Amino acid sequence: MEVTSGSRDKTGFFTQGRWWFKALPVKLKANMVDMARSLRKLGQEDPRRVVHSLKVGLALTLVSTIFYYLPLYKNFDPNAIWIVMTVVLVFEFSVGATLGKGFNRGIATLLAGGLAVGAHHLTKHLGRVGEPMLLGLLVFLQASISTFLRFFPKIKASYDYGMLIFIMTFSFISVSAFRYDEIFELAQERLWTVSIGGAACVIVSILVFPVWASEDLHNLIALNIEKLGNSLEGFGDKYFKRTGGEGCKDDKEFLEGYKSVLDSKTSEESLANFAAWEPGHGRFPFRHPWKLYLKVGTLARECACRIEALNGYLNADMQESSEVGSIIQEACTNMSIESGKALKELALAIKIMVQPSSAHSHIENAKSAAKNLKSLLKSGIWKDIDLLKVITEVTVASILIDVVTCTEKIAESIHELASTAQFKRAEPTLSPEKLNSGQMQCVKSSQILNCPHVVINVCE
Amino acid sequence: MEVTSGSRDKTGFFTQGRWWFKALPVKLKANMVDMARSLRKLGQEDPRRVVHSLKVGLALTLVSTIFYYLPLYKNFDPNAIWIVMTVVLVFEFSVGATLGKGFNRGIATLLAGGLAVGAHHLTKHLGRVGEPMLLGLLVFLQASISTFLRFFPKIKASYDYGMLIFIMTFSFISVSAFRYDEIFELAQERLWTVSIGGAACVIVSILVFPVWASEDLHNLIALNIEKLGNSLEGFGDKYFKRTGGEGCKDDKEFLEGYKSVLDSKTSEESLANFAAWEPGHGRFPFRHPWKLYLKVGTLARECACRIEALNGYLNADMQESSEVGSIIQEACTNMSIESGKALKELALAIKIMVQPSSAHSHIENAKSAAKNLKSLLKSGIWKDIDLLKVITEVTVASILIDVVTCTEKIAESIHELASTAQFKRAEPTLSPEKLNSGQMQCVKSSQILNCPHVVINVCE
């Protein structure tokens, strides 16, 4: 009995094994196809990724070739490889990140090298017992202190990599002092190689299809504000089951857009940090007010929170609307859609860097809708009403009033940004002569934001 | 006239200069005191930071000393310094992060070294023109492909450092092949040094006051849920101007606690990522369900968003409360405080790893308060009412009903976590005999969470 069961098990095992082997090529093929698809998607989402990868390959190959063909001087030999390492470690996606890392690496190498050479000169007369003990103590002290300093939020944000390189270079040169006497040359060599590698990164990063963190932060903030606008417009359409409204149609995507806004704090902060390292370029002068972008971002997240709360009522069982309910709904639709439009105008104004004057009228509309609603609530239409039937509407209305306030705050912060960063003044209307004379090139917003019904004319 | 003004300017300049010099020591002293204060605060907030810094110093000094006293074998010399570098780069705050980085560095070095040696064997017969060209091409290809792969979210989360080391080691060894013939020894040496350095980090990290990312994630989630609970309790107290309530008193801190919950996504994700690297230890076996913690975290953020929306009404001008208003307020207070208590019980249950049975009654209370409120809204008390006067109350009530639903969802997810991770079953009541017999050691919650009025007994 046991034997039979065992042999049956065995047969089963082999059959399964055969199946598995037969299925293997199919599975492998499916996996490969999946992988190729995600790779293509990754590249299509942001083609700069492909360019960046090629740039890193290029910089590394250039440096390697230099290493092969140009032996600078004899002593340079074994450690010249540090150039290659520096390129791998310093080359980042954006110019700002590359500059920040390069600066950190350079300054930290200089300081740590200098200190380590100093420490060597202090200790070299102490003999074979005293020297390693004192050097060991120094290594311990600097590593402990520098590691602790890395916990400082400000240092962590901008100089973390520098602290790491500081610890590494100091230890490296001090410890090398145990073995080699030409420690000054070693420190010098390290500084040279790091400088050459860092310079190669910075040059390739800036000259070959540069990716600016400043541009990314600017676009991210504009996109987030736009997403909030789309969500509000979509909400106005969907919640009140309006059909044929002017809102953008792709509901799901628009409605959920605000969720990514909630999670964008980290990327905004790191982009602002990188942007601060970047030199003035294109539309962004040096000392562009990056901190104001973060302020707008914070307010955008507060607004996104309100939209998240609103979203909870989107799927609530809608009661049969009473007459009163539909009056509230009308006001809500107006508030929602007008705030949405205002946010989208603001987003566009950031994107093309003009004063956000056109948003003003939408905010006023939203505010007057809120005011109407309030006076409506005060009026006598509420007698003999089942409040439970309109509680959803009342709550939505109340949160929307809050959203209008949020929108106003966002508008204020964007105004502050626009005036500090000296955005251009958009002409409210264009005279036909100017249009015909061809002196101005007008940009259709639909080319910039992908929502076809917001069109304002902007003059460059 | 001009001369006078010039000399006056000069005098002014010198006076100012003297002032500045006089003020310098005072300013410097103030800065130093400030710095010392922030350093002390940094250490007091989390004393493990001090311990970690000392550990890094210790590991580095140990490795340096070994480098000095134990010349393993002759060839080892110049590159043994890589041990020191590995220690600096791999030693992270938590065991999981250190293990992850060590594993990444080890495997990447092994793979890249193997491939580079293979590439060298392929190309070494091609002569002084062909070899560097083909090697350069290979360096270009691997650097570009690996850099592109780093954009994959999954790879970025867990293997980013490995990819970097892969690019670096492959380039390093390939490029060295231009100059040296003993490339196999070079690759071997690199692998050895990285292994020794990595092992030193892992050993010190695990054996000397280990900091477990798993523990941190566990505590962070518990703390966040607790903060939500405190905010809700505080809201119940403050909004309805209750005095002498049982809620925790330090209003401002408790009310604002939820804000940090909103921003904790990144830390949760990276902690979960590190925790997955950690071996089983203490209360956390290998394959503890870390992903469920992230689920709880996501729901907590959704709840925090509702509380943020609620908070907008905290400072709204409170109208003179009508009778009806105070009836709603009563129900709101109950919902808020009961949800808050439920969340705090849930937090405690996570913290001490017991089944969260005691939260059930609070959730039921909150739900029945919500139900009461709904029936209240349906009743006839609303005739002749100025809705504008109670709109804030109605909105708060409605959002609170949503918060109760959120709390229930959080409770469900924590139940799922508790049963998957096999938390202990807490005995609902303790018989006096058991208490007196001393068979059980009961933990007062106040020792764990810092809110004195939640006390449940947990038996170990």
Coordinates of C-alpha atoms in Angstrom, one line a residue, chain A residues 35 38-40 42-43 46 48-50 52-58 60-61 63-72 77-79 81-82 84-86 88-89 91-93 101 127-129 131-133 136-137 139-145 147-153 164-165 167-168 171-173 175-176 178-180 190 259 262-263 265-266 301-302 304-306 308-309 311-313 328 373-375 377-379 382-388 390-392 394-395 397-402, chain B residues 35 38-40 42-43 46 48-50 52-58 60-61 63-72 77-79 81-82 84-86 88-89 91-93 101 127-129 131-133 136-137 139-145 147-153 164-165 167-168 171-173 175-176 178-180 190 259 262-263 265-266 301-302 304-306 308-309 311-313 328 373-375 377-379 382-388 390-392 394-395 397-402:
Chain A
M35 CA 9.8 43.1 -18.6
S38 CA 7.7 47.8 -18.4
L39 CA 11.0 49.0 -19.7
R40 CA 9.4 50.6 -22.6
L42 CA 9.5 53.5 -18.1
G43 CA 11.3 55.2 -21.0
D46 CA 10.0 60.2 -19.2
R48 CA 15.0 61.9 -20.2
R49 CA 15.6 58.7 -18.3
V50 CA 17.0 57.1 -21.4
H52 CA 20.4 60.2 -18.6
S53 CA 21.4 56.5 -18.8
L54 CA 23.3 57.2 -22.1
K55 CA 24.9 60.3 -20.5
V56 CA 26.2 58.2 -17.6
G57 CA 27.5 55.6 -20.0
L58 CA 29.2 58.3 -22.1
L60 CA 32.2 56.8 -17.8
T61 CA 33.5 55.7 -21.1
V63 CA 36.9 59.0 -18.4
S64 CA 37.9 55.4 -18.9
T65 CA 39.4 56.1 -22.2
I66 CA 41.3 59.1 -20.8
F67 CA 42.6 56.8 -18.1
Y68 CA 43.9 54.5 -20.9
Y69 CA 45.4 56.9 -23.3
L70 CA 46.7 59.7 -21.1
P71 CA 48.9 58.5 -18.2
L72 CA 49.1 62.0 -16.7
D77 CA 48.6 55.4 -11.8
P78 CA 46.9 53.2 -9.2
N79 CA 44.6 55.9 -7.8
I81 CA 40.8 54.9 -10.9
W82 CA 39.2 57.2 -8.3
V84 CA 36.0 56.6 -12.5
M85 CA 34.5 56.0 -9.0
T86 CA 33.7 59.7 -8.6
V88 CA 29.7 56.8 -10.9
L89 CA 28.9 58.2 -7.5
F91 CA 26.5 61.7 -11.6
E92 CA 22.9 62.2 -10.7
F93 CA 19.7 62.7 -12.8
K101 CA 27.0 65.9 -4.7
G127 CA 56.7 56.1 17.3
R128 CA 55.2 52.8 16.5
V129 CA 53.1 52.6 19.6
E131 CA 51.1 57.0 16.5
P132 CA 48.5 54.3 15.8
M133 CA 46.9 54.9 19.2
G136 CA 43.0 55.6 16.1
L137 CA 41.6 57.9 18.7
V139 CA 39.6 58.4 13.7
F140 CA 37.2 57.4 16.4
L141 CA 36.4 60.9 17.4
Q142 CA 35.9 62.4 14.0
A143 CA 33.8 59.4 12.8
S144 CA 31.6 59.6 15.9
I145 CA 31.1 63.3 15.8
T147 CA 28.1 60.6 12.2
F148 CA 26.2 62.3 15.0
L149 CA 26.1 65.6 13.0
R150 CA 24.5 63.7 10.1
F151 CA 21.3 63.4 12.2
F152 CA 20.9 67.2 12.1
P153 CA 17.9 67.8 9.7
L164 CA 30.1 60.6 4.6
I165 CA 32.9 61.5 2.3
I167 CA 34.5 60.4 7.4
M168 CA 35.7 58.2 4.6
S171 CA 39.9 57.6 7.8
F172 CA 41.4 56.6 4.5
I173 CA 44.3 59.0 4.7
V175 CA 44.9 54.9 8.1
S176 CA 47.1 55.0 5.1
F178 CA 50.3 53.8 9.1
R179 CA 51.9 52.3 5.9
Y180 CA 53.0 55.0 3.6
R190 CA 42.7 62.1 -4.0
K259 CA -4.1 61.5 -4.2
L262 CA -1.0 64.2 -0.9
D263 CA 2.2 62.1 -1.3
K265 CA 6.0 66.3 -0.1
T266 CA 9.2 64.3 -0.2
R301 CA -1.7 69.3 0.2
E302 CA -4.1 71.0 2.7
A304 CA -6.0 67.8 -1.3
C305 CA -7.0 66.7 2.2
R306 CA -10.3 68.5 1.9
E308 CA -10.0 63.5 0.1
A309 CA -12.7 64.2 2.7
N311 CA -14.4 62.1 -1.9
G312 CA -15.8 60.1 1.0
Y313 CA -19.2 61.4 0.1
I328 CA -27.8 73.3 -2.5
L373 CA -25.4 79.3 -0.3
K374 CA -24.9 80.8 3.1
S375 CA -27.8 83.2 2.6
L377 CA -29.2 78.4 4.5
K378 CA -30.4 81.4 6.5
S379 CA -33.6 81.7 4.5
W382 CA -35.8 74.7 5.7
K383 CA -39.1 74.3 7.4
D384 CA -40.4 70.7 7.8
I385 CA -37.3 69.1 6.2
D386 CA -35.8 65.7 6.9
L387 CA -32.3 66.9 7.6
L388 CA -31.0 63.3 7.2
V390 CA -29.9 66.6 2.9
I391 CA -27.0 66.0 5.4
T392 CA -24.7 64.8 2.7
V394 CA -25.0 70.2 3.6
T395 CA -21.7 68.6 4.5
A397 CA -21.5 72.3 0.8
S398 CA -19.7 73.1 4.0
I399 CA -16.5 71.3 3.0
L400 CA -16.7 73.1 -0.4
I401 CA -16.9 76.4 1.3
D402 CA -13.7 75.4 3.1
Chain B
M35 CA 24.4 74.7 18.7
S38 CA 20.3 71.6 19.5
L39 CA 23.0 68.8 19.8
R40 CA 21.7 67.9 23.3
L42 CA 19.1 65.7 19.1
G43 CA 20.6 63.2 21.5
D46 CA 16.7 59.6 20.5
R48 CA 20.2 55.7 20.0
R49 CA 21.7 58.3 17.8
V50 CA 24.6 58.8 20.2
H52 CA 25.0 54.7 16.7
S53 CA 27.7 57.4 16.3
L54 CA 29.9 55.7 18.9
K55 CA 29.3 52.4 17.1
V56 CA 30.4 53.8 13.8
G57 CA 33.5 55.2 15.5
L58 CA 34.2 51.9 17.1
L60 CA 36.0 52.1 12.0
T61 CA 38.7 52.2 14.7
V63 CA 39.1 48.0 11.3
S64 CA 41.8 50.6 11.1
T65 CA 43.7 49.0 13.9
I66 CA 43.4 45.6 12.3
F67 CA 44.8 47.2 9.1
Y68 CA 47.8 48.4 11.1
Y69 CA 48.6 45.4 13.1
L70 CA 47.7 42.5 10.9
P71 CA 49.1 42.7 7.4
L72 CA 47.2 39.7 6.1
D77 CA 48.4 46.0 1.1
P78 CA 47.2 49.0 -1.0
N79 CA 43.6 47.9 -1.4
I81 CA 41.9 50.3 2.6
W82 CA 38.7 49.3 0.9
V84 CA 37.6 51.0 5.8
M85 CA 35.6 52.5 3.0
T86 CA 33.1 49.6 3.1
V88 CA 31.9 53.9 6.3
L89 CA 29.5 53.3 3.4
F91 CA 27.2 51.1 8.4
E92 CA 23.6 52.4 8.7
F93 CA 21.4 53.3 11.6
K101 CA 23.5 47.7 2.0
G127 CA 45.6 44.0 -28.9
R128 CA 46.2 47.6 -27.9
V129 CA 43.6 49.0 -30.3
E131 CA 40.9 45.8 -26.3
P132 CA 40.2 49.3 -25.1
M133 CA 37.6 49.8 -27.7
G136 CA 35.0 50.9 -23.5
L137 CA 31.9 49.7 -25.4
V139 CA 31.6 49.8 -19.9
F140 CA 29.2 52.1 -21.9
L141 CA 26.6 49.4 -22.3
Q142 CA 26.6 48.1 -18.7
A143 CA 26.6 51.6 -17.3
S144 CA 23.7 52.7 -19.5
I145 CA 21.6 49.6 -18.9
T147 CA 21.5 53.2 -14.8
F148 CA 18.3 52.8 -16.7
L149 CA 17.3 49.8 -14.5
R150 CA 17.8 52.0 -11.4
F151 CA 14.6 53.9 -12.5
F152 CA 12.5 50.8 -11.9
P153 CA 10.6 51.5 -8.7
L164 CA 25.6 51.6 -8.2
I165 CA 28.2 49.3 -6.8
I167 CA 28.4 49.9 -12.2
M168 CA 31.4 51.1 -10.2
S171 CA 34.1 49.9 -14.6
F172 CA 36.8 49.8 -12.0
I173 CA 38.0 46.3 -12.8
V175 CA 39.4 49.9 -16.7
S176 CA 42.1 48.5 -14.4
F178 CA 44.1 48.4 -19.3
R179 CA 47.0 48.7 -16.9
Y180 CA 47.4 45.6 -14.8
R190 CA 38.0 43.6 -3.8
K259 CA -0.2 66.4 10.9
L262 CA 0.1 62.8 7.1
D263 CA 3.8 63.1 6.3
K265 CA 4.5 57.7 4.2
T266 CA 8.1 57.9 3.1
R301 CA -3.4 58.8 6.7
E302 CA -6.9 58.7 5.2
A304 CA -5.7 62.0 9.3
C305 CA -7.0 63.7 6.2
R306 CA -10.5 63.7 7.7
E308 CA -7.4 67.9 9.0
A309 CA -10.7 68.7 7.4
N311 CA -9.6 71.0 12.1
G312 CA -10.7 73.7 9.7
Y313 CA -13.9 74.0 11.8
I328 CA -25.8 67.5 18.0
L373 CA -27.3 61.3 15.6
K374 CA -28.8 60.0 12.3
S375 CA -32.1 59.3 13.9
L377 CA -31.5 64.3 12.2
K378 CA -34.5 62.5 11.0
S379 CA -36.7 63.6 13.9
W382 CA -35.6 70.8 13.0
K383 CA -38.6 72.9 12.4
D384 CA -38.0 76.7 12.2
I385 CA -34.3 76.4 12.5
D386 CA -31.6 78.7 11.1
L387 CA -29.5 76.2 9.3
L388 CA -26.6 78.6 9.0
V390 CA -25.9 74.8 13.0
I391 CA -24.1 74.2 9.6
T392 CA -20.8 73.9 11.4
V394 CA -23.9 69.4 11.0
T395 CA -20.7 69.3 9.0
A397 CA -21.1 65.6 12.7
S398 CA -21.1 64.4 9.2
I399 CA -17.3 64.3 9.0
L400 CA -17.2 62.6 12.3
I401 CA -19.5 59.9 11.0
D402 CA -17.0 59.4 8.3

